[in-house]
Amino acid sequence: MTKIPLFNIADRTIKEKDKKYKYADDWNIGISLASYGRDDASIPFHGRNLLVNKRNASISDGSLEIKYNNSEKGMGQDFVINKKPAGSGDLKLTLHINTPLEFTAGGNGISFASASSKTEMNYDAMKIHDSAGKTVQGKIVKENDSTVAICVKDSAARYPVTIDPLSNTPSWSITGKNSSDDLGDLLGYSVSTAGDVNGDGYSDVIVGVPGYFNYTGKVYVYYGGPTGLSSTASWAQIGWY
């Protein structure tokens, strides 16, 4: 959604001429599995029929199945490799990336950012396990501007092996500033919904800073709105914990 209302959409008394909007940048990301196997024996992925059941979907070519689950956490994706591929070296899944965004890859994830360095989506939190539930070591490597590889050390793994990354977009975040209010004061040690404090129809969030001023303690309230939570505290209170 690129046209975001800056007014209470539940308030039907607002005239059309008084409605104001914020326009967000449009972006898209395409991630497709090109092949899997090993460097000396790569297998193209030939899955064709996507099966959809409510929040779940799957596609398979018989040897490898991709499962999707759409939840509040993001779009979960499982690569399930049913049989150990032939060849030598690590198991390797080659992903093609198609996006106007800049992306970096390494460790257990990929991060996509706009030209202004704003993070638009993360493809991360990758977990790998075998059929015995044992954790299998692996990493994501950027090969070039359009290709990423998931490399898995599967020599001791029992198949099927499942690779589980998650696509998600940050809904809201705040960062402690280099000031007496936040530096080393445990900003965000406790976080909770505050209900609708200001009565505008949107939920608000309360954030604790227990270490503020030699553990005097402080709390912030961030008001919600049609574009999400404010990045600046709308209310603060100092008090003894």
PDB file of N, CA and C in Angstrom, residues 136-190:
ATOM      1  N   VAL A 136      21.719 -28.231  11.483  1.00  0.00           N
ATOM      2  CA  VAL A 136      22.729 -28.375  10.437  1.00  0.00           C
ATOM      3  C   VAL A 136      23.293 -26.986  10.129  1.00  0.00           C
ATOM      4  N   GLN A 137      24.597 -26.888  10.000  1.00  0.00           N
ATOM      5  CA  GLN A 137      25.245 -25.607   9.756  1.00  0.00           C
ATOM      6  C   GLN A 137      25.087 -25.182   8.293  1.00  0.00           C
ATOM      7  N   GLY A 138      24.870 -23.877   8.107  1.00  0.00           N
ATOM      8  CA  GLY A 138      24.740 -23.343   6.754  1.00  0.00           C
ATOM      9  C   GLY A 138      24.879 -21.837   6.757  1.00  0.00           C
ATOM     10  N   LYS A 139      24.998 -21.255   5.576  1.00  0.00           N
ATOM     11  CA  LYS A 139      25.140 -19.812   5.459  1.00  0.00           C
ATOM     12  C   LYS A 139      24.613 -19.344   4.105  1.00  0.00           C
ATOM     13  N   ILE A 140      24.354 -18.033   4.018  1.00  0.00           N
ATOM     14  CA  ILE A 140      23.908 -17.421   2.769  1.00  0.00           C
ATOM     15  C   ILE A 140      25.049 -16.584   2.211  1.00  0.00           C
ATOM     16  N   VAL A 141      25.318 -16.744   0.919  1.00  0.00           N
ATOM     17  CA  VAL A 141      26.437 -16.056   0.270  1.00  0.00           C
ATOM     18  C   VAL A 141      25.923 -15.320  -0.964  1.00  0.00           C
ATOM     19  N   LYS A 142      26.287 -14.046  -1.110  1.00  0.00           N
ATOM     20  CA  LYS A 142      25.940 -13.291  -2.314  1.00  0.00           C
ATOM     21  C   LYS A 142      26.976 -13.595  -3.384  1.00  0.00           C
ATOM     22  N   GLU A 143      26.528 -14.179  -4.512  1.00  0.00           N
ATOM     23  CA  GLU A 143      27.459 -14.548  -5.572  1.00  0.00           C
ATOM     24  C   GLU A 143      27.668 -13.425  -6.573  1.00  0.00           C
ATOM     25  N   ASN A 144      26.598 -12.682  -6.888  1.00  0.00           N
ATOM     26  CA  ASN A 144      26.693 -11.514  -7.759  1.00  0.00           C
ATOM     27  C   ASN A 144      25.475 -10.639  -7.530  1.00  0.00           C
ATOM     28  N   ASP A 145      25.211  -9.659  -8.401  1.00  0.00           N
ATOM     29  CA  ASP A 145      24.116  -8.710  -8.186  1.00  0.00           C
ATOM     30  C   ASP A 145      22.731  -9.313  -8.371  1.00  0.00           C
ATOM     31  N   SER A 146      22.629 -10.563  -8.810  1.00  0.00           N
ATOM     32  CA  SER A 146      21.313 -11.176  -9.002  1.00  0.00           C
ATOM     33  C   SER A 146      21.225 -12.604  -8.487  1.00  0.00           C
ATOM     34  N   THR A 147      22.291 -13.095  -7.864  1.00  0.00           N
ATOM     35  CA  THR A 147      22.294 -14.492  -7.417  1.00  0.00           C
ATOM     36  C   THR A 147      22.818 -14.626  -5.995  1.00  0.00           C
ATOM     37  N   VAL A 148      22.095 -15.422  -5.206  1.00  0.00           N
ATOM     38  CA  VAL A 148      22.483 -15.722  -3.825  1.00  0.00           C
ATOM     39  C   VAL A 148      22.479 -17.235  -3.654  1.00  0.00           C
ATOM     40  N   ALA A 149      23.403 -17.740  -2.875  1.00  0.00           N
ATOM     41  CA  ALA A 149      23.466 -19.190  -2.634  1.00  0.00           C
ATOM     42  C   ALA A 149      23.273 -19.488  -1.157  1.00  0.00           C
ATOM     43  N   ILE A 150      22.471 -20.515  -0.874  1.00  0.00           N
ATOM     44  CA  ILE A 150      22.371 -21.069   0.480  1.00  0.00           C
ATOM     45  C   ILE A 150      23.257 -22.307   0.505  1.00  0.00           C
ATOM     46  N   CYS A 151      24.325 -22.256   1.296  1.00  0.00           N
ATOM     47  CA  CYS A 151      25.291 -23.354   1.363  1.00  0.00           C
ATOM     48  C   CYS A 151      25.121 -24.105   2.680  1.00  0.00           C
ATOM     49  N   VAL A 152      24.966 -25.429   2.600  1.00  0.00           N
ATOM     50  CA  VAL A 152      24.658 -26.247   3.771  1.00  0.00           C
ATOM     51  C   VAL A 152      25.680 -27.374   3.904  1.00  0.00           C
ATOM     52  N   LYS A 153      26.259 -27.510   5.089  1.00  0.00           N
ATOM     53  CA  LYS A 153      27.216 -28.593   5.356  1.00  0.00           C
ATOM     54  C   LYS A 153      26.413 -29.824   5.781  1.00  0.00           C
ATOM     55  N   ASP A 154      26.053 -30.628   4.801  1.00  0.00           N
ATOM     56  CA  ASP A 154      25.109 -31.732   5.024  1.00  0.00           C
ATOM     57  C   ASP A 154      25.758 -33.111   5.090  1.00  0.00           C
ATOM     58  N   SER A 155      27.080 -33.182   5.205  1.00  0.00           N
ATOM     59  CA  SER A 155      27.757 -34.488   5.139  1.00  0.00           C
ATOM     60  C   SER A 155      27.276 -35.460   6.212  1.00  0.00           C
ATOM     61  N   ALA A 156      26.931 -34.956   7.389  1.00  0.00           N
ATOM     62  CA  ALA A 156      26.490 -35.827   8.481  1.00  0.00           C
ATOM     63  C   ALA A 156      24.979 -35.762   8.713  1.00  0.00           C
ATOM     64  N   ALA A 157      24.271 -35.059   7.841  1.00  0.00           N
ATOM     65  CA  ALA A 157      22.829 -34.860   8.038  1.00  0.00           C
ATOM     66  C   ALA A 157      22.022 -36.065   7.573  1.00  0.00           C
ATOM     67  N   ARG A 158      20.904 -36.312   8.265  1.00  0.00           N
ATOM     68  CA  ARG A 158      19.965 -37.355   7.868  1.00  0.00           C
ATOM     69  C   ARG A 158      18.824 -36.703   7.092  1.00  0.00           C
ATOM     70  N   TYR A 159      18.582 -37.194   5.919  1.00  0.00           N
ATOM     71  CA  TYR A 159      17.544 -36.605   5.066  1.00  0.00           C
ATOM     72  C   TYR A 159      16.175 -37.169   5.403  1.00  0.00           C
ATOM     73  N   PRO A 160      15.097 -36.358   5.152  1.00  0.00           N
ATOM     74  CA  PRO A 160      15.041 -35.031   4.535  1.00  0.00           C
ATOM     75  C   PRO A 160      15.695 -33.933   5.391  1.00  0.00           C
ATOM     76  N   VAL A 161      16.212 -32.910   4.704  1.00  0.00           N
ATOM     77  CA  VAL A 161      16.786 -31.727   5.348  1.00  0.00           C
ATOM     78  C   VAL A 161      15.884 -30.536   5.047  1.00  0.00           C
ATOM     79  N   THR A 162      15.595 -29.739   6.083  1.00  0.00           N
ATOM     80  CA  THR A 162      14.716 -28.583   5.934  1.00  0.00           C
ATOM     81  C   THR A 162      15.494 -27.291   6.171  1.00  0.00           C
ATOM     82  N   ILE A 163      15.388 -26.367   5.217  1.00  0.00           N
ATOM     83  CA  ILE A 163      15.988 -25.035   5.323  1.00  0.00           C
ATOM     84  C   ILE A 163      14.838 -24.052   5.494  1.00  0.00           C
ATOM     85  N   ASP A 164      14.879 -23.266   6.561  1.00  0.00           N
ATOM     86  CA  ASP A 164      13.724 -22.462   6.962  1.00  0.00           C
ATOM     87  C   ASP A 164      14.093 -20.997   7.171  1.00  0.00           C
ATOM     88  N   PRO A 165      14.013 -20.155   6.116  1.00  0.00           N
ATOM     89  CA  PRO A 165      14.165 -18.709   6.299  1.00  0.00           C
ATOM     90  C   PRO A 165      12.792 -18.039   6.414  1.00  0.00           C
ATOM     91  N   LEU A 166      12.785 -16.744   6.771  1.00  0.00           N
ATOM     92  CA  LEU A 166      11.542 -16.006   6.978  1.00  0.00           C
ATOM     93  C   LEU A 166      11.658 -14.627   6.330  1.00  0.00           C
ATOM     94  N   SER A 167      10.658 -14.269   5.526  1.00  0.00           N
ATOM     95  CA  SER A 167      10.603 -12.926   4.938  1.00  0.00           C
ATOM     96  C   SER A 167       9.747 -12.036   5.815  1.00  0.00           C
ATOM     97  N   ASN A 168      10.290 -10.897   6.228  1.00  0.00           N
ATOM     98  CA  ASN A 168       9.524 -10.010   7.100  1.00  0.00           C
ATOM     99  C   ASN A 168       9.943  -8.565   6.922  1.00  0.00           C
ATOM    100  N   THR A 169       9.032  -7.673   7.257  1.00  0.00           N
ATOM    101  CA  THR A 169       9.279  -6.234   7.191  1.00  0.00           C
ATOM    102  C   THR A 169       9.106  -5.645   8.574  1.00  0.00           C
ATOM    103  N   PRO A 170      10.068  -4.853   9.069  1.00  0.00           N
ATOM    104  CA  PRO A 170       9.897  -4.248  10.388  1.00  0.00           C
ATOM    105  C   PRO A 170       8.659  -3.359  10.420  1.00  0.00           C
ATOM    106  N   SER A 171       7.786  -3.559  11.403  1.00  0.00           N
ATOM    107  CA  SER A 171       6.597  -2.729  11.535  1.00  0.00           C
ATOM    108  C   SER A 171       6.923  -1.390  12.179  1.00  0.00           C
ATOM    109  N   TRP A 172       7.877  -1.409  13.110  1.00  0.00           N
ATOM    110  CA  TRP A 172       8.223  -0.192  13.849  1.00  0.00           C
ATOM    111  C   TRP A 172       9.487  -0.455  14.641  1.00  0.00           C
ATOM    112  N   SER A 173      10.321   0.557  14.790  1.00  0.00           N
ATOM    113  CA  SER A 173      11.513   0.395  15.607  1.00  0.00           C
ATOM    114  C   SER A 173      11.949   1.744  16.164  1.00  0.00           C
ATOM    115  N   ILE A 174      12.619   1.722  17.315  1.00  0.00           N
ATOM    116  CA  ILE A 174      13.247   2.904  17.885  1.00  0.00           C
ATOM    117  C   ILE A 174      14.657   2.513  18.306  1.00  0.00           C
ATOM    118  N   THR A 175      15.533   3.465  18.281  1.00  0.00           N
ATOM    119  CA  THR A 175      16.926   3.225  18.640  1.00  0.00           C
ATOM    120  C   THR A 175      17.344   4.206  19.709  1.00  0.00           C
ATOM    121  N   GLY A 176      18.022   3.715  20.737  1.00  0.00           N
ATOM    122  CA  GLY A 176      18.514   4.591  21.788  1.00  0.00           C
ATOM    123  C   GLY A 176      19.493   5.609  21.242  1.00  0.00           C
ATOM    124  N   LYS A 177      19.375   6.847  21.710  1.00  0.00           N
ATOM    125  CA  LYS A 177      20.240   7.925  21.242  1.00  0.00           C
ATOM    126  C   LYS A 177      21.432   8.072  22.182  1.00  0.00           C
ATOM    127  N   ASN A 178      22.445   8.728  21.698  1.00  0.00           N
ATOM    128  CA  ASN A 178      23.643   8.960  22.509  1.00  0.00           C
ATOM    129  C   ASN A 178      23.388  10.143  23.442  1.00  0.00           C
ATOM    130  N   SER A 179      22.538   9.918  24.426  1.00  0.00           N
ATOM    131  CA  SER A 179      22.156  10.979  25.358  1.00  0.00           C
ATOM    132  C   SER A 179      21.960  10.377  26.747  1.00  0.00           C
ATOM    133  N   SER A 180      21.792  11.235  27.737  1.00  0.00           N
ATOM    134  CA  SER A 180      21.591  10.760  29.106  1.00  0.00           C
ATOM    135  C   SER A 180      20.286  10.003  29.261  1.00  0.00           C
ATOM    136  N   ASP A 181      19.325  10.229  28.336  1.00  0.00           N
ATOM    137  CA  ASP A 181      18.047   9.532  28.425  1.00  0.00           C
ATOM    138  C   ASP A 181      18.181   8.046  28.082  1.00  0.00           C
ATOM    139  N   ASP A 182      19.027   7.727  27.099  1.00  0.00           N
ATOM    140  CA  ASP A 182      18.982   6.388  26.539  1.00  0.00           C
ATOM    141  C   ASP A 182      20.283   5.597  26.615  1.00  0.00           C
ATOM    142  N   LEU A 183      21.428   6.264  26.679  1.00  0.00           N
ATOM    143  CA  LEU A 183      22.688   5.560  26.573  1.00  0.00           C
ATOM    144  C   LEU A 183      22.897   4.614  27.751  1.00  0.00           C
ATOM    145  N   GLY A 184      22.875   3.309  27.495  1.00  0.00           N
ATOM    146  CA  GLY A 184      23.108   2.312  28.529  1.00  0.00           C
ATOM    147  C   GLY A 184      22.021   2.221  29.574  1.00  0.00           C
ATOM    148  N   ASP A 185      20.850   2.779  29.288  1.00  0.00           N
ATOM    149  CA  ASP A 185      19.787   2.812  30.293  1.00  0.00           C
ATOM    150  C   ASP A 185      18.738   1.723  30.098  1.00  0.00           C
ATOM    151  N   LEU A 186      19.032   0.744  29.242  1.00  0.00           N
ATOM    152  CA  LEU A 186      18.139  -0.409  29.015  1.00  0.00           C
ATOM    153  C   LEU A 186      16.826  -0.003  28.361  1.00  0.00           C
ATOM    154  N   LEU A 187      16.911   0.897  27.380  1.00  0.00           N
ATOM    155  CA  LEU A 187      15.724   1.284  26.616  1.00  0.00           C
ATOM    156  C   LEU A 187      15.097   0.044  25.980  1.00  0.00           C
ATOM    157  N   GLY A 188      13.808  -0.178  26.210  1.00  0.00           N
ATOM    158  CA  GLY A 188      13.111  -1.322  25.648  1.00  0.00           C
ATOM    159  C   GLY A 188      13.202  -2.584  26.473  1.00  0.00           C
ATOM    160  N   TYR A 189      13.722  -2.476  27.702  1.00  0.00           N
ATOM    161  CA  TYR A 189      13.796  -3.646  28.584  1.00  0.00           C
ATOM    162  C   TYR A 189      12.403  -4.236  28.795  1.00  0.00           C
ATOM    163  N   SER A 190      11.394  -3.364  28.857  1.00  0.00           N
ATOM    164  CA  SER A 190      10.002  -3.807  28.941  1.00  0.00           C
ATOM    165  C   SER A 190       9.168  -3.026  27.937  1.00  0.00           C
TER     166      SER A 190
END
